[in-house]
Short mmCIF file of C-alpha atoms in Angstrom, two decimals:
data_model
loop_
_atom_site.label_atom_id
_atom_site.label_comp_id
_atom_site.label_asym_id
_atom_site.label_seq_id
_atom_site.Cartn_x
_atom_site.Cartn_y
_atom_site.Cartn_z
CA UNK A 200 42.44 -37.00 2.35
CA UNK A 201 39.84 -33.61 2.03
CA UNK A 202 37.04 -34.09 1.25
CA UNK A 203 35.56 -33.50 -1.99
CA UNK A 204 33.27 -31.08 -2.01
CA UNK A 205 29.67 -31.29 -3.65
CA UNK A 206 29.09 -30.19 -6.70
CA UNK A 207 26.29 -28.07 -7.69
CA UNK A 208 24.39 -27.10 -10.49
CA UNK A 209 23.92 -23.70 -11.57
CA UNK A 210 19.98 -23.33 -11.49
CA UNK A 211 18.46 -22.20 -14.79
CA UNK A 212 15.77 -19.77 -14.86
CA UNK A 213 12.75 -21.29 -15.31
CA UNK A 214 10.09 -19.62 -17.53
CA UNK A 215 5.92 -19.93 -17.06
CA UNK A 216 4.56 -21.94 -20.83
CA UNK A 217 3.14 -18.31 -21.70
CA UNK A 218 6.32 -17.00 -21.72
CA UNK A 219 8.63 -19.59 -23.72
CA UNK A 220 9.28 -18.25 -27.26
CA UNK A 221 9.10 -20.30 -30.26
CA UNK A 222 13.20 -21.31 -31.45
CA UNK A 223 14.25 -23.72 -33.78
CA UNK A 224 13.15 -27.32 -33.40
CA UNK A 225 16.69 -28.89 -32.39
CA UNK A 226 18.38 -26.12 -30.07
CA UNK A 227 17.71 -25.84 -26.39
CA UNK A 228 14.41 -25.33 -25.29
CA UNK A 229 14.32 -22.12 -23.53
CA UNK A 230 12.25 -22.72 -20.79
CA UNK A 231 15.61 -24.49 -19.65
CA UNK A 232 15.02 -27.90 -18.93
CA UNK A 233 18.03 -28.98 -21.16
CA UNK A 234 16.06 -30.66 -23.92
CA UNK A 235 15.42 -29.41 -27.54
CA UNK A 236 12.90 -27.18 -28.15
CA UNK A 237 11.05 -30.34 -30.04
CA UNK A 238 10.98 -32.79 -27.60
CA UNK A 239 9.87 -29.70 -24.70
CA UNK A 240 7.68 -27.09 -25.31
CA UNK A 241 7.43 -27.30 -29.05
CA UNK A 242 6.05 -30.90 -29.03
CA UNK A 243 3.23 -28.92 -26.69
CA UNK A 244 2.98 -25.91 -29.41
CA UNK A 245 3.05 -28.67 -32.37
CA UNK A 246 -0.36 -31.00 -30.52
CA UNK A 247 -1.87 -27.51 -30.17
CA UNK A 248 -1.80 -26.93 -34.09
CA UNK A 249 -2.22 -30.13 -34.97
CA UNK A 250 -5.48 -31.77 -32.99
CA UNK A 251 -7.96 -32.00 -34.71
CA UNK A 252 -11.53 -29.80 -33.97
CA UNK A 253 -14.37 -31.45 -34.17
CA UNK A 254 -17.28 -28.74 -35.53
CA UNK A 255 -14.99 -26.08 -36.46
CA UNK A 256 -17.84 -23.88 -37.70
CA UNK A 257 -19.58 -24.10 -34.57
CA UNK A 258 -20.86 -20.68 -33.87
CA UNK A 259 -21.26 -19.24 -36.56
CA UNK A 260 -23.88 -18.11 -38.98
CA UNK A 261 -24.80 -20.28 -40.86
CA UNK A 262 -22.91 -23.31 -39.32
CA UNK A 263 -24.98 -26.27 -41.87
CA UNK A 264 -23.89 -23.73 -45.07
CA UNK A 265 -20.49 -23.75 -44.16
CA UNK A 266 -20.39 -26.87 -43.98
CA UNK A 267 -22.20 -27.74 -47.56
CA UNK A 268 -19.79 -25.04 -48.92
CA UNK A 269 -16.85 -26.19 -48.13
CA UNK A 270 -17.49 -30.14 -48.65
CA UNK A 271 -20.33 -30.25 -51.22
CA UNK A 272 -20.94 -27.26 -53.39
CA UNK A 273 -18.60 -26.32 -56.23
CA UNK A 274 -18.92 -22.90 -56.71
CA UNK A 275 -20.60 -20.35 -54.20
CA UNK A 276 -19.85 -16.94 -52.76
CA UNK A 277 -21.23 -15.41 -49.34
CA UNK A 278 -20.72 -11.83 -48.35
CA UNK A 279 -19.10 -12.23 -45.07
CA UNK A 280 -19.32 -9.63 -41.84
CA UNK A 281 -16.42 -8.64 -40.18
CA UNK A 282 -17.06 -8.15 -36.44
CA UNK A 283 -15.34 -4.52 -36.11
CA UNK A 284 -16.22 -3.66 -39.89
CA UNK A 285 -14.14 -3.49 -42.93
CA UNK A 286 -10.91 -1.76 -42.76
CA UNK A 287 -9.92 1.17 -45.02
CA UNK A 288 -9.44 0.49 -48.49
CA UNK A 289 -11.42 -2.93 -48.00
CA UNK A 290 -14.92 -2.62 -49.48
CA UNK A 291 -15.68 -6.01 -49.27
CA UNK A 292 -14.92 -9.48 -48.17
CA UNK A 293 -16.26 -12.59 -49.65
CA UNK A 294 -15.83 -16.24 -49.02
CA UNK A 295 -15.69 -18.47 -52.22
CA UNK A 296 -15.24 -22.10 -52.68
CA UNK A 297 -12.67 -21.94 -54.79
CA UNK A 298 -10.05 -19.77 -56.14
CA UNK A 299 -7.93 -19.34 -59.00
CA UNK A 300 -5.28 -21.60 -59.13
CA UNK A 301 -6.41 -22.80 -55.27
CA UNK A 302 -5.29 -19.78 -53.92
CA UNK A 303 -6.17 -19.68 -50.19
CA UNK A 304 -7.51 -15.45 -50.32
CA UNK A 305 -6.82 -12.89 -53.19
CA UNK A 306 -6.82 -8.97 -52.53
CA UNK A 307 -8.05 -7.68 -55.49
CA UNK A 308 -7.17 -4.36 -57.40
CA UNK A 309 -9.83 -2.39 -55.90
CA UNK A 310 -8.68 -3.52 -52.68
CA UNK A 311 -11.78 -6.39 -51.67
CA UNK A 312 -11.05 -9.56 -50.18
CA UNK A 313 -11.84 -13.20 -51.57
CA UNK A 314 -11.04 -15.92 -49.24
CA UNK A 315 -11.03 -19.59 -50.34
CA UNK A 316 -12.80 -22.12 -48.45
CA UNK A 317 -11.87 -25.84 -50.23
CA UNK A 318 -8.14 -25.44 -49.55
CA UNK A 319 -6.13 -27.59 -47.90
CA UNK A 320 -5.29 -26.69 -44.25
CA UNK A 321 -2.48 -26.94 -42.29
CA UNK A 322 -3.45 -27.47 -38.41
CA UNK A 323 -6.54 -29.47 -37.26
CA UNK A 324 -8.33 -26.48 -37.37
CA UNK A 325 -9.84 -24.94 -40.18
CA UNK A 326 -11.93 -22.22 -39.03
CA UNK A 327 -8.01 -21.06 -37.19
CA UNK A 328 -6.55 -21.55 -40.54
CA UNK A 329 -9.18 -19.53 -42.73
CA UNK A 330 -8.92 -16.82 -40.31
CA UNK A 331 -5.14 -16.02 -40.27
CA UNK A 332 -5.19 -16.28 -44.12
CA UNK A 333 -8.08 -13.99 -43.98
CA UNK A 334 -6.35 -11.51 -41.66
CA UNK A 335 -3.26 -11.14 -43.83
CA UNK A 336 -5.39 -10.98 -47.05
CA UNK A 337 -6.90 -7.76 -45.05
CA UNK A 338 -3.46 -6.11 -45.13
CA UNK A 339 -2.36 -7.64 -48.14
CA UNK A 340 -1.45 -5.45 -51.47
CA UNK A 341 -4.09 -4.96 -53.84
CA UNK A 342 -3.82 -7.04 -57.24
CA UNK A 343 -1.94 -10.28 -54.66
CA UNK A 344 -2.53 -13.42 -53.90
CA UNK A 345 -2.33 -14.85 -50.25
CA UNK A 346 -0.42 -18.25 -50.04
CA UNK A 347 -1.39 -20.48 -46.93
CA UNK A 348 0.87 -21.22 -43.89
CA UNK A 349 0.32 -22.79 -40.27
CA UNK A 350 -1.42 -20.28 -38.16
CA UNK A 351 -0.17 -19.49 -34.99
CA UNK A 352 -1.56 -21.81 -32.19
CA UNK A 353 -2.48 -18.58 -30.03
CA UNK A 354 -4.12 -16.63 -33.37
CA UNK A 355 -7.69 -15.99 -34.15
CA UNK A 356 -10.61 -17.71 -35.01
CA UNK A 357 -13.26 -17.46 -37.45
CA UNK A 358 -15.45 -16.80 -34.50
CA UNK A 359 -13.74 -14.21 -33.45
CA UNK A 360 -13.19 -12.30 -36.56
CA UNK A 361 -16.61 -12.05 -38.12
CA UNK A 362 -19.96 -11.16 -36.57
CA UNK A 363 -22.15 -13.15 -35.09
CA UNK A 364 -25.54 -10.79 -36.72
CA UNK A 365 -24.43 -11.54 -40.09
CA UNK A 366 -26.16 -13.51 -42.35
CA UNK A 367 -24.44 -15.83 -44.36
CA UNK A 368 -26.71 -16.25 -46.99
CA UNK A 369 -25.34 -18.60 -49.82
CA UNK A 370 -25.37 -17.54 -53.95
CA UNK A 371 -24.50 -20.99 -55.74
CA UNK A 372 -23.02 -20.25 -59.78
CA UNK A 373 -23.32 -22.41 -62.60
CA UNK A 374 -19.61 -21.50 -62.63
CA UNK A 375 -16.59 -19.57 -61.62
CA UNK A 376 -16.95 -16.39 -63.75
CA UNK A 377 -17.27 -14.67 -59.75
CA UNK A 378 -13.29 -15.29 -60.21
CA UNK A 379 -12.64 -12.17 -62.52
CA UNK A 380 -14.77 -9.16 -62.61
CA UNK A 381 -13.30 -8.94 -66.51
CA UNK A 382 -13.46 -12.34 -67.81
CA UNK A 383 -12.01 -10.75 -71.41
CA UNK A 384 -8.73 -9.37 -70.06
CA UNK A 385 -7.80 -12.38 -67.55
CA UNK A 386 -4.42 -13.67 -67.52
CA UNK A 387 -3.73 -17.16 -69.68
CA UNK A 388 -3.54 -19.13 -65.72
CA UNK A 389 -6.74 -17.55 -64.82
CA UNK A 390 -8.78 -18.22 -68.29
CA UNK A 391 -7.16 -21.85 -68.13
CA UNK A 392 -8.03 -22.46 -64.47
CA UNK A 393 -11.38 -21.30 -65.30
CA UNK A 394 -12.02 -23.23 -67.86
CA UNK A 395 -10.71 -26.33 -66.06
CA UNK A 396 -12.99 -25.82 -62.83
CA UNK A 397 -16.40 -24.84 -64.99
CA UNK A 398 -15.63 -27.94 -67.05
CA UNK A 399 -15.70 -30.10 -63.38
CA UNK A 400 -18.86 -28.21 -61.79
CA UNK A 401 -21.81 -30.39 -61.10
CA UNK A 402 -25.13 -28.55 -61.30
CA UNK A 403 -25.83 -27.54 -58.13
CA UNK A 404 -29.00 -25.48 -56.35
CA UNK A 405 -29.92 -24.45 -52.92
CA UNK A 406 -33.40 -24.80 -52.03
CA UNK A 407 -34.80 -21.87 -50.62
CA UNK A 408 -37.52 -23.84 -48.26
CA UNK A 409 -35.31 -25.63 -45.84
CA UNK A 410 -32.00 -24.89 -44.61
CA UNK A 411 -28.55 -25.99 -46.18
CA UNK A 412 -30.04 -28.62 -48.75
CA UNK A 413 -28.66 -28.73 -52.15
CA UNK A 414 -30.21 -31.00 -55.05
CA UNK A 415 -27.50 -31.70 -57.25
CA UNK A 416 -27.25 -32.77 -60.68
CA UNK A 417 -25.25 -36.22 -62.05
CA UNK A 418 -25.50 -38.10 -65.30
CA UNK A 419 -27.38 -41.25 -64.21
CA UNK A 420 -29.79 -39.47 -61.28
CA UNK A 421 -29.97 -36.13 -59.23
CA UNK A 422 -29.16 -36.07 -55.49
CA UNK A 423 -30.64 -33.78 -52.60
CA UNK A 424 -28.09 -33.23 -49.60
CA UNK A 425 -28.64 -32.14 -46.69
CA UNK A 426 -26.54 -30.68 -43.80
CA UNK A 427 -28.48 -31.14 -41.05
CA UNK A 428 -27.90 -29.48 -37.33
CA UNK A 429 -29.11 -32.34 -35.22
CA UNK A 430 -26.73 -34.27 -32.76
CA UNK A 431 -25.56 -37.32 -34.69
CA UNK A 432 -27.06 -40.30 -32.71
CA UNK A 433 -30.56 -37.67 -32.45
CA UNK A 434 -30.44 -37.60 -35.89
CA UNK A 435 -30.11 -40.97 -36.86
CA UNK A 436 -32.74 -42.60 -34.47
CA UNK A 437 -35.69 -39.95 -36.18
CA UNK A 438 -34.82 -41.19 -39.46
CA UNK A 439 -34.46 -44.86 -38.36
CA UNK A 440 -38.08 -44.24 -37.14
CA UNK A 441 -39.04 -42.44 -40.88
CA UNK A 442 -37.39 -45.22 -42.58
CA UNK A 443 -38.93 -48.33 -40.99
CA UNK A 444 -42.46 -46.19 -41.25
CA UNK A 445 -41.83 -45.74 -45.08
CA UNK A 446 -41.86 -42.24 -44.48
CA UNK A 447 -38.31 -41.47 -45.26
CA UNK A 448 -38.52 -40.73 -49.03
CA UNK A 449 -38.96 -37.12 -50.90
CA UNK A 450 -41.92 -38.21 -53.14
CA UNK A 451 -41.86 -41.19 -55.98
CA UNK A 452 -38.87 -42.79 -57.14
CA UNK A 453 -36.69 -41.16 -54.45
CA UNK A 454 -34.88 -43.04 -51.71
CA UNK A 455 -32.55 -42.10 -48.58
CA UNK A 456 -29.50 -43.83 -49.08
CA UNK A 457 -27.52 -43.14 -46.64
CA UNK A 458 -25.50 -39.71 -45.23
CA UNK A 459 -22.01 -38.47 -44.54
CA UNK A 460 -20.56 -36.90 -41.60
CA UNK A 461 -18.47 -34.06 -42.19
CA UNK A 462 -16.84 -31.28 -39.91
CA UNK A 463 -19.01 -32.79 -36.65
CA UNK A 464 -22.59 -32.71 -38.91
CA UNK A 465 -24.28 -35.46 -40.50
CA UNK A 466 -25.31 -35.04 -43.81
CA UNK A 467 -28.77 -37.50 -45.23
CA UNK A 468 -28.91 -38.06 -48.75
CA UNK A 469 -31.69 -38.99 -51.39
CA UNK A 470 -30.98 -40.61 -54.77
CA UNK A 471 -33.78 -38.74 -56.90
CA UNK A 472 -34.72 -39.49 -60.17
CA UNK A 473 -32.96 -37.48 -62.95
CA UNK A 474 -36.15 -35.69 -64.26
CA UNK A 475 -36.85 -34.80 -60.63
CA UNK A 476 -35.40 -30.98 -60.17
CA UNK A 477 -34.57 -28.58 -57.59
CA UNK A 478 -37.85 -26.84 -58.40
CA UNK A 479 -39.65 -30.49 -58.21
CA UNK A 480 -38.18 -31.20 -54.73
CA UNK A 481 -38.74 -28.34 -52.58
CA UNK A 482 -42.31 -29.28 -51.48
CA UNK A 483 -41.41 -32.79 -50.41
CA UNK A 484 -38.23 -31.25 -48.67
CA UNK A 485 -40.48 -29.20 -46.92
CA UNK A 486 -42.84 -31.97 -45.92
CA UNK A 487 -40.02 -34.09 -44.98
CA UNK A 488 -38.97 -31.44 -42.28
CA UNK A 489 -42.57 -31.63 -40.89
CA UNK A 490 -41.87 -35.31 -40.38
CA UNK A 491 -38.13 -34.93 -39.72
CA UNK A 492 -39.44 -32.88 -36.49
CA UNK A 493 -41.84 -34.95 -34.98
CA UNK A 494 -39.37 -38.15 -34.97
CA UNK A 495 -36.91 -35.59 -33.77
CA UNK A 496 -38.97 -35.21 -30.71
CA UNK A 497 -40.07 -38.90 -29.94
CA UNK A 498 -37.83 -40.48 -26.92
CA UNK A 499 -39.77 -44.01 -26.88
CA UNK A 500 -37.17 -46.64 -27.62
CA UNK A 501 -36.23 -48.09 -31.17
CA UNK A 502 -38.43 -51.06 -32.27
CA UNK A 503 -36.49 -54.14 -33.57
CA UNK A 504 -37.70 -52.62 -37.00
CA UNK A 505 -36.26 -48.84 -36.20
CA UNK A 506 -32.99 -50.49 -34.94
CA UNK A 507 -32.48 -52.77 -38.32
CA UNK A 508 -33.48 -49.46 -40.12
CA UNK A 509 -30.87 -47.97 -38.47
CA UNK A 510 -28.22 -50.59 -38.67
CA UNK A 511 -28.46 -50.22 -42.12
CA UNK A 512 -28.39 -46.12 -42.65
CA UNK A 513 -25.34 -46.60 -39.91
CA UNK A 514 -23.67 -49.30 -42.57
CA UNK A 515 -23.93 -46.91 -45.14
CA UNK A 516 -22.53 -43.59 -43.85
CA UNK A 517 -19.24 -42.07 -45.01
CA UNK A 518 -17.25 -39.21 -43.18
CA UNK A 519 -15.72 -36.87 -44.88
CA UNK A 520 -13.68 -35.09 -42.59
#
């Protein structure tokens, strides 16, 4: 009998991960291993878009404000600096809380640039996210709306679209008249969105002594929160230490409750008494900081007092993203 030859195989061309381009999710991948794009290279491309960063604001100006604006503060507007300046026919972009009708950016008539910062995002990063809808708003039409998508896995950050000199210096509104530069000759969507999102804002303020606290308004009692910097577990021993001292309070009648985490930053906050105002508390937020730094710089161990202290601020913390 001959003998059956061996077959063979003919070798596909393999392809670096740079170089595969993105197909649909069920035909072949074509890096050519023989399996759908999904289960290959796009499951790679889908964990890059979809894990989840940590501190996405890390970097920038600003960082604790960010932070506040996009988890705490209802409406707000910051004139942002792009790092290789504005474009022609752009005189201005600026980052708002919230948009009409939860648009993600709007290019206005005279050509400026509001980008949204409360949307929903699509990927686990939001600083990625904000800064592909902020580069298409940039080319966008004037008088459009810019609707959100996935950014590209590969595409720009925040940090590497605006300018690390800028300030980012915070203006908080009673409401969202910033929407419209002519209130009077809105659209029926706009005035009705308008009306809807004033009707919802909570009194907020920004103290101007301390960084990225905002006393807040409510009907039973006022609040002060306060994005704080620190490194979490840093953070929480120095106010242990405050707390079991009885040193962790703004002044009379006020009381750290607890704190959130959000977007890799804890956040303490103080119940305040409802006559106490934004005015009232900047003094004692100021003093606070005094103390806030030297526990911040004490190393000695907890006491069994600083460690129930913090068992119970630890009990009562909430993340928020």
């Amino acid at each position: 009998m001959a003998k059956k030859r061996p077959q063979t195989k003919a070798k596909r061309p393999q392809l670096d991960d740079a170089e595969v381009p993105v197909v649909g999710a069920r035909e072949p991948c074509p890096c050519g291993s023989g399996r759908r794009y999904k289960a290959c290279h796009g499951r790679t491309a889908a964990q890059a878009t979809t894990a989840l960063v940590q501190r996405p604001f890390e970097g920038l100006p600003g960082e604790c404000d960010w932070v506040a604006l996009r988890e705490l503060v209802p409406a707000a507007t910051v004139g942002l600096t792009l790092r290789d300046g504005l474009p022609e026919g752009v005189p201005s972009v600026t980052l708002a809380t919230v948009l009409p009708m939860a648009w993600p950016a709007l290019r206005r008539d005279d050509g400026s640039v509001l980008l949204g910062l409360q949307n929903d995002t699509a990927s686990g990063d939001i600083s990625r996210d904000l800064a592909d809808t902020l580069a298409r708003a940039l080319t966008a039409d004037p008088g459009t709306p810019v609707q959100g998508r996935r950014a590209p896995a590969d595409g720009p950050r925040l940090q590497d679209l605006l300018s690390p000199e800028g300030a980012f210096e915070p203006q908080v509104h009673s409401g969202f008249e910033f929407w419209v530069p002519d209130p009077e000759n809105a659209t029926p969507d706009v005035t009705a969105s308008l009306e809807r999102a004033n009707a919802a804002a909570i009194p907020t303020v920004r103290l101007q002594g301390v960084d990225a606290a905002y006393w807040c308004e409510t009907p039973d009692k006022n609040h002060l929160r306060w994005v704080m910097p620190h490194e979490e577990e840093r953070l929480l021993d120095a106010l242990a230490r405050l707390h079991a001292a009885g040193r962790s309070s703004l002044g009379e009648g006020t009381r750290l409750v607890g704190s959130f985490r959000a977007h890799g930053l804890t956040v303490p906050v103080w119940d305040l008494p409802s006559e106490i105002s934004a005015q009232d508390i900047e003094k004692p937020a100021a003093e606070f900081a005094e103390r806030l730094a030297e526990a911040l710089a004490t190393d000695a161990p907890l006491t069994h007092d600083e460690r129930r202290a913090r068992g119970g601020l630890t009990n009562r913390q909430v993340t928020l993203s």
